[in-house]
Every structure is written in C-alpha cells, then in structure tokens.
Short mmCIF file of C-alpha atoms in Angstrom, two decimals:
data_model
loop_
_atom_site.label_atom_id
_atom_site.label_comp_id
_atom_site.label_asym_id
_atom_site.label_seq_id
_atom_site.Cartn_x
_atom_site.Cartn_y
_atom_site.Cartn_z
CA UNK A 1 0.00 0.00 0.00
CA UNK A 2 1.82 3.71 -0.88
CA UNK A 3 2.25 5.56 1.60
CA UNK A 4 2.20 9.97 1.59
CA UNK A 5 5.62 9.64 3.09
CA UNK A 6 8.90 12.05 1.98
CA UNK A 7 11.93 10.25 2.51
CA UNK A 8 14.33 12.88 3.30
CA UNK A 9 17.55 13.32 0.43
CA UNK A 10 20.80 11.25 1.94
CA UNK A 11 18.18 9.16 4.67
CA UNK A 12 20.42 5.83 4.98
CA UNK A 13 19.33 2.44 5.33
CA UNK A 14 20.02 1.42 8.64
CA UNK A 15 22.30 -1.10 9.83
CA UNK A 16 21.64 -4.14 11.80
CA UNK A 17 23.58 -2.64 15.12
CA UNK A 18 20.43 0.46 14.29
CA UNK A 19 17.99 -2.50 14.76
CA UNK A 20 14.32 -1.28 15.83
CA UNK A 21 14.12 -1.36 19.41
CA UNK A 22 11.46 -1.09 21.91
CA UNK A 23 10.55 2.18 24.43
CA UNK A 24 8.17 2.11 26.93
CA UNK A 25 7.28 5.36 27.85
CA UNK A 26 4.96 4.18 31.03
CA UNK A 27 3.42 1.25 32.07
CA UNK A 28 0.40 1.92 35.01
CA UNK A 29 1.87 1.19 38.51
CA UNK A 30 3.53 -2.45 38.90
CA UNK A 31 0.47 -3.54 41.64
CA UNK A 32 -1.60 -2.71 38.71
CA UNK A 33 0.37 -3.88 35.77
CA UNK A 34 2.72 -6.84 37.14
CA UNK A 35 2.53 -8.54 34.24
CA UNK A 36 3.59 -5.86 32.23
CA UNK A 37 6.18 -4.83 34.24
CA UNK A 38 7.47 -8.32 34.26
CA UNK A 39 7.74 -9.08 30.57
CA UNK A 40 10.25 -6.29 30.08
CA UNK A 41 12.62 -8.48 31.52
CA UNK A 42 12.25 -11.45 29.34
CA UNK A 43 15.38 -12.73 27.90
CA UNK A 44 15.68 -11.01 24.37
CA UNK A 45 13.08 -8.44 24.43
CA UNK A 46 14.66 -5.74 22.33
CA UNK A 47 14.18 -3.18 25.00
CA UNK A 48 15.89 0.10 24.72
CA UNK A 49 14.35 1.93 27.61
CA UNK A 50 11.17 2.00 30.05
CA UNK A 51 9.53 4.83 31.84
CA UNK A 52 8.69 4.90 35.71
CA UNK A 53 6.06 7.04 36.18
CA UNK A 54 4.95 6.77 40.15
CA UNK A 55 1.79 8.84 40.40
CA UNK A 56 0.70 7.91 36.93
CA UNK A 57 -1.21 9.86 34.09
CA UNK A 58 -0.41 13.71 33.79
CA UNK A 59 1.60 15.46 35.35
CA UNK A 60 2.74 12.58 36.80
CA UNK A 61 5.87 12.69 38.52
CA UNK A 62 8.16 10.62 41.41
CA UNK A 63 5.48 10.98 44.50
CA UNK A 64 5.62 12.20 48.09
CA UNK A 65 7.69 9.41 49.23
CA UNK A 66 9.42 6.13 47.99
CA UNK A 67 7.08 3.37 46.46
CA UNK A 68 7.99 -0.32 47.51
CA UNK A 69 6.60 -1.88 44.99
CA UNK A 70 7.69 0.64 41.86
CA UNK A 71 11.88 0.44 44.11
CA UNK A 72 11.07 -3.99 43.80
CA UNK A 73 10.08 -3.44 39.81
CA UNK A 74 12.81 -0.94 39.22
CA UNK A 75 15.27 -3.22 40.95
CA UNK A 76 14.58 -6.47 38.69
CA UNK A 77 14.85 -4.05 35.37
CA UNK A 78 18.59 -2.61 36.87
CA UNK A 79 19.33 -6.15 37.68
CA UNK A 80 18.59 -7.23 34.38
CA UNK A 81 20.68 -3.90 32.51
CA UNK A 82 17.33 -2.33 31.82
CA UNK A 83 17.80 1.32 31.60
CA UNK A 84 14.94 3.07 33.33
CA UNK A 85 13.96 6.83 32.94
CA UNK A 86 11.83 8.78 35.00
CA UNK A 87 9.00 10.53 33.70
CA UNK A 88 9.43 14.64 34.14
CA UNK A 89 6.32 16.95 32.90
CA UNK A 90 7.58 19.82 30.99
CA UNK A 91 3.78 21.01 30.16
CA UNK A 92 4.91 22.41 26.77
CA UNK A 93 7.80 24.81 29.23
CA UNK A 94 5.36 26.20 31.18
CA UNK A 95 6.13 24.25 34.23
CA UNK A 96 8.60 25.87 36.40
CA UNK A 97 12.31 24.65 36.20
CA UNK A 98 12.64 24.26 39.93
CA UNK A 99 9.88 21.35 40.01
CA UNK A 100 10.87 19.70 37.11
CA UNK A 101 14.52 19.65 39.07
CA UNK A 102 13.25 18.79 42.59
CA UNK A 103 11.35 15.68 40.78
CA UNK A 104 14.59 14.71 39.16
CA UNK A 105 16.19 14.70 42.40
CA UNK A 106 13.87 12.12 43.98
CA UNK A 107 14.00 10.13 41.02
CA UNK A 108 17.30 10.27 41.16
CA UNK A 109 17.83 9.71 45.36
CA UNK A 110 15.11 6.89 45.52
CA UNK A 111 15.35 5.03 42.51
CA UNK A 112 18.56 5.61 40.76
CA UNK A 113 16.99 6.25 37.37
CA UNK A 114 19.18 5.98 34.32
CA UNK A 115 17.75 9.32 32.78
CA UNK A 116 14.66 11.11 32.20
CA UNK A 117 11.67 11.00 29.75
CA UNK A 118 10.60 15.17 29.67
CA UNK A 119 7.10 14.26 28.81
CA UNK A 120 4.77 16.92 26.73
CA UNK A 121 8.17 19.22 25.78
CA UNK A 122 7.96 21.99 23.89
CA UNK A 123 8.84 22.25 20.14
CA UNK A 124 9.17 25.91 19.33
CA UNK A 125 12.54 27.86 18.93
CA UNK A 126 11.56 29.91 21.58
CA UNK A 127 11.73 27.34 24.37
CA UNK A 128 15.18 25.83 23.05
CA UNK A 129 16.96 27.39 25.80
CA UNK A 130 14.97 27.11 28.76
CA UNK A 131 15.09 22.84 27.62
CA UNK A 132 18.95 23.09 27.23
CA UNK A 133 18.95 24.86 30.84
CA UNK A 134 17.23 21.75 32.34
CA UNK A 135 18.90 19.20 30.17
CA UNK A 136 22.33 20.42 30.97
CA UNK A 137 21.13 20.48 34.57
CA UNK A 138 20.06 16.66 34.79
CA UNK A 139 23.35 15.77 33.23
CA UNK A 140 25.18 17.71 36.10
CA UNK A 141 22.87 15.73 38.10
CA UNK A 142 23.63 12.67 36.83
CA UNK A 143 26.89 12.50 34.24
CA UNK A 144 25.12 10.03 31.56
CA UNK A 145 21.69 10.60 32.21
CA UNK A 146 19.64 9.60 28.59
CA UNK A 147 17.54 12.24 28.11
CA UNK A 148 14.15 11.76 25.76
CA UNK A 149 12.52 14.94 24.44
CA UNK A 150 8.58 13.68 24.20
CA UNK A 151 7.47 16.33 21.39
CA UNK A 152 5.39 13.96 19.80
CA UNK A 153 6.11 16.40 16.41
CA UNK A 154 9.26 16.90 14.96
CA UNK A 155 10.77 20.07 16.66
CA UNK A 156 13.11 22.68 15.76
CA UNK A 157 16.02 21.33 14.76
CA UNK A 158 18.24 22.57 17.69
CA UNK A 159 16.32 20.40 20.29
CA UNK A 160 18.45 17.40 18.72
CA UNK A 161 21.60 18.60 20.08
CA UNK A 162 20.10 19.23 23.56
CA UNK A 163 18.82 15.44 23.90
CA UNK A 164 19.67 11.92 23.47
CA UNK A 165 16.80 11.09 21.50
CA UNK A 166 13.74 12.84 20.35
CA UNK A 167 9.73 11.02 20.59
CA UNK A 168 8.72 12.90 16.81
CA UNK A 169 5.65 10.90 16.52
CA UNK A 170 2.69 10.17 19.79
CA UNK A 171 -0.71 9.37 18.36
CA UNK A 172 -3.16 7.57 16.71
CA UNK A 173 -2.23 5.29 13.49
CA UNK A 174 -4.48 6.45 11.57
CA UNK A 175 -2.58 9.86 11.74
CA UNK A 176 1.11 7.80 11.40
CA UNK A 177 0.19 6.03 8.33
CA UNK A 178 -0.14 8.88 6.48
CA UNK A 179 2.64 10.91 8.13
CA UNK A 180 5.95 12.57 6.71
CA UNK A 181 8.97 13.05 8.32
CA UNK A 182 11.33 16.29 8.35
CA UNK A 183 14.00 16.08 5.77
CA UNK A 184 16.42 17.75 8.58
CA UNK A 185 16.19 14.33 10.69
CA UNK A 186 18.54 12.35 7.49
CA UNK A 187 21.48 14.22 9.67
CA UNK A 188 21.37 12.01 12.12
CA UNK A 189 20.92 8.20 12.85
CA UNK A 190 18.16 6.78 13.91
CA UNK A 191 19.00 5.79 17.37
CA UNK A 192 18.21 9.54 18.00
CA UNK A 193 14.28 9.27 17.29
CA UNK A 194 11.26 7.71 18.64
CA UNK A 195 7.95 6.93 17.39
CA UNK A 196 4.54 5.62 19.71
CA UNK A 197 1.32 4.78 17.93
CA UNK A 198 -1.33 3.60 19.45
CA UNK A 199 -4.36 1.74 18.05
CA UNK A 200 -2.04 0.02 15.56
CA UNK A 201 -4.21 -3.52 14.28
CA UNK A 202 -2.35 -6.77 14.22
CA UNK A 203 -2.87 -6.80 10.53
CA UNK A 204 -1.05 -3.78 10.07
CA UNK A 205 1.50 -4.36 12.53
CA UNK A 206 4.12 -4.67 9.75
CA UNK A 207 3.31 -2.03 7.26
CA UNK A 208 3.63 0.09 10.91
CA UNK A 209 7.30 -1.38 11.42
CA UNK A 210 8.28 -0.25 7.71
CA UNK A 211 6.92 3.31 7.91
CA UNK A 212 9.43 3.33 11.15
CA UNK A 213 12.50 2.08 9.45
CA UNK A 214 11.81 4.66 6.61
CA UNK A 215 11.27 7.27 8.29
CA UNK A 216 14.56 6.84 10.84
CA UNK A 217 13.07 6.12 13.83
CA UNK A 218 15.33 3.50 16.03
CA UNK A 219 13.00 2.94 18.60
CA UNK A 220 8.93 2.61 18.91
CA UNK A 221 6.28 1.33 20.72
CA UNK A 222 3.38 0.24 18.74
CA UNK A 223 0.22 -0.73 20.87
CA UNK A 224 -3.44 -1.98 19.06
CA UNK A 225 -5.05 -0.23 22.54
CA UNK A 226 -6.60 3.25 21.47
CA UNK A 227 -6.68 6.15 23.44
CA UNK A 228 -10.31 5.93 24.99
CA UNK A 229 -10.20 9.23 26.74
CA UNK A 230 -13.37 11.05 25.55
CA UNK A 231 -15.02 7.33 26.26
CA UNK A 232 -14.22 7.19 29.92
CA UNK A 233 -14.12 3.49 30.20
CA UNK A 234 -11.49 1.55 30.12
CA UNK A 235 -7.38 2.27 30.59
CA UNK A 236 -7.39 6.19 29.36
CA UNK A 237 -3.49 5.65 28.69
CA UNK A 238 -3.12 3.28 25.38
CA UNK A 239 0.81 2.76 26.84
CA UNK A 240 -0.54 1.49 30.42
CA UNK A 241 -0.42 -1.79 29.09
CA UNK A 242 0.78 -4.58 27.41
CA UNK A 243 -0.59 -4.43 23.27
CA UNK A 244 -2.49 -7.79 22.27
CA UNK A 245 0.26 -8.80 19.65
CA UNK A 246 3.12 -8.51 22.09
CA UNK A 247 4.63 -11.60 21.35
CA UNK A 248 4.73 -10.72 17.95
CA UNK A 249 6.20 -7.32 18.14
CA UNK A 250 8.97 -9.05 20.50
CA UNK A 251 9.85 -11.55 17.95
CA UNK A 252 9.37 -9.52 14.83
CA UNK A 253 11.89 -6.90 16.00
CA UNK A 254 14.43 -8.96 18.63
CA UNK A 255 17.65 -10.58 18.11
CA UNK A 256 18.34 -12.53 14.78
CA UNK A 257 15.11 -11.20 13.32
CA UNK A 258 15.86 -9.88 9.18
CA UNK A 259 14.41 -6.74 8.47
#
C-alpha cells in the first residue's frame, strides 16, 4: 500500500547494530500492571528503555515518598541492565524549572533512574533554551543521564543537540500512516528518534514497522489499545499496558530477526 511519506535526500538504510528497538514510555503502577512490568525483563526483548512514572497519568511525577513496589520493579529491570527513565512533565515549558529539578532529584535519590523522559516538551525555537537549561542540569545531576525529548512532532532542529533522543511521533495510526517526516532528521541516525502509535491492528503491525524504518526512527512502541479518553471506560493511557500482539512485536523486532 503507498504511503504519503517524503523520505528525506541522503536518509540511509540502517544497519543491523540500528535495529528497531522497543521504548516504553509508562506502564500503570507495577500492583496494577505486574505482568507488564514483568515481561520487560524477558530474555531477548529488544528493550531500549522504560519509563517509571509513580503517580501515573499527567503530570505525573516521582510521588511524596518512595514506592515499595515501583523500588522492587525498578530493581529487577537494573538487575537485568534495563535502563529506566523517569517521567518529568515539561507542560509544553510552562512548568517551572525548579519542580521539574526537585522531581529529578527524587527520582534520582530513591530510585537511581538511568535518565529522564521530559514528557509533553515543547517544540518551538523559543523554548530551546529554557530545555537546554534543564537538560544540561540533569546531566550535572547525573553525568550520563539519557535524556528523551517527548514532542510527539518533529521540533526545531536545535532540540536534537540538547537530547539523546527525540519522541517525533505520539498518536493515533491512523494519523502515522499517512505521516511525513522532516527532511532535517537524514542528519542524524536513527537511534536519536522515537515513534509511539497507538491503536495500531495486528494486521497492520508490519506495514507500521516499515513506515518506522523509513522514516529513521530506532526505537517505537506500537500498541493496538486506542486512546479511549473522551469514552471514559477503560485504561485512558493506550501505553498502560501490554498491546495484544506482544509476542509478535517481540519476535518480529528482537535478536536474529531480518528486516
């Protein structure tokens, strides 16, 4: 099926060490989602990194106090050479540095997160500055913290050179399949962008997976749960859990798969 999709002049092919790999930008809370929280350390799963997000949904954020059963979940995924990021609201730069930093900290003191997810981040020149403030401040934090912009749009270019990777697509698939991606993006690899889809079916699972590998992206998360907001029933967050075809994803984008 064609696709409305530019591929940017120069965008390479990517090499099997730029494999698709898997980011989980928030599971719900571990008493809530064990399951989910357990498969992410399943010998193989192509896991690149997974979001803690304590208090859950938007804003989100570390909590009041340390969690047992988020430090017992977190532990297993360090033990197993999962890197972990906690989730940090940026609401589009209009939260205040100072609480974005003190969350970092607790993060940081209880559960010795790897880096930092900077959830709803701003994409406008305007903001560049303020977002290299607070990056360059979590890396004086913490010397290789992995920092993920979560535009969910392709940003001005600059924001690439403030984080480790960039989230350019968060939405629906019926949105992605028809999406294009910013010719500026071929100047860098695709380890440095992620894409999250949600209401992906199983029967288009893999004409989802090639739009990602042409369009650069080096790590995804592709879920068949849609966003059931306006609906009030049912998990509001499409990423709480695990996506039907699971399985599938795992084994059509792990170790030793061709793409």
């Amino acid at each position: 099926m064609p696709h409305l999709i530019r591929r940017p002049t120069g965008q390479r092919t990517a090499p099997a060490a730029d494999r698709l790999g898997l980011g989980v930008p928030g599971y719900a809370h571990p008493l809530v989602a064990p399951v989910e929280w357990a498969e992410l350390t399943r010998p193989g799963t192509p896991l690149h990194w997974a979001v803690l997000n304590v208090s859950g949904g938007t804003p989100g954020g570390p909590g009041s106090r340390p969690d047992p059963h988020c430090l017992e979940a977190v532990g297993r995924l360090r033990n197993a050479g999962i890197r972990v990021l906690g989730h940090l609201d940026t609401a589009y730069g209009t939260r205040a540095f100072g609480e974005r930093i003190s969350e970092a900290h607790r993060y940081l003191d209880w559960y010795r997160v790897d880096g930092f997810l900077l959830d709803r981040c701003p994409a406008e020149r305007d903001a560049l500055s303020d977002m290299r403030r607070t990056a360059d401040t979590l890396r004086a934090l913490r010397d290789d913290a992995h920092l993920v912009f979560g535009h969910g749009t392709h940003p001005y270019p600059g924001y690439a050179e403030a984080a480790d990777q960039l989230i350019t697509y968060a939405g629906p698939w019926r949105d992605y399949r028809w999406s294009q991606v910013a010719e500026w993006t071929a100047d860098y690899p695709a380890e440095r962008f992620c894409h999250l889809v949600h209401g992906v079916p199983r029967t288009h699972l893999e004409e989802a997976l090639r739009i990602a590998r042409w369009q650069g992206a080096g790590t995804i998360f592709f879920t068949d749960r849609a966003d059931r907001a306006k609906e009030r029933k049912g998990p509001v967050d499409p990423f709480e859990t695990l996506p039907g075809y699971w399985d599938e994803i795992v084994s059509r984008i792990g170790p030793g798969i061709s793409e």
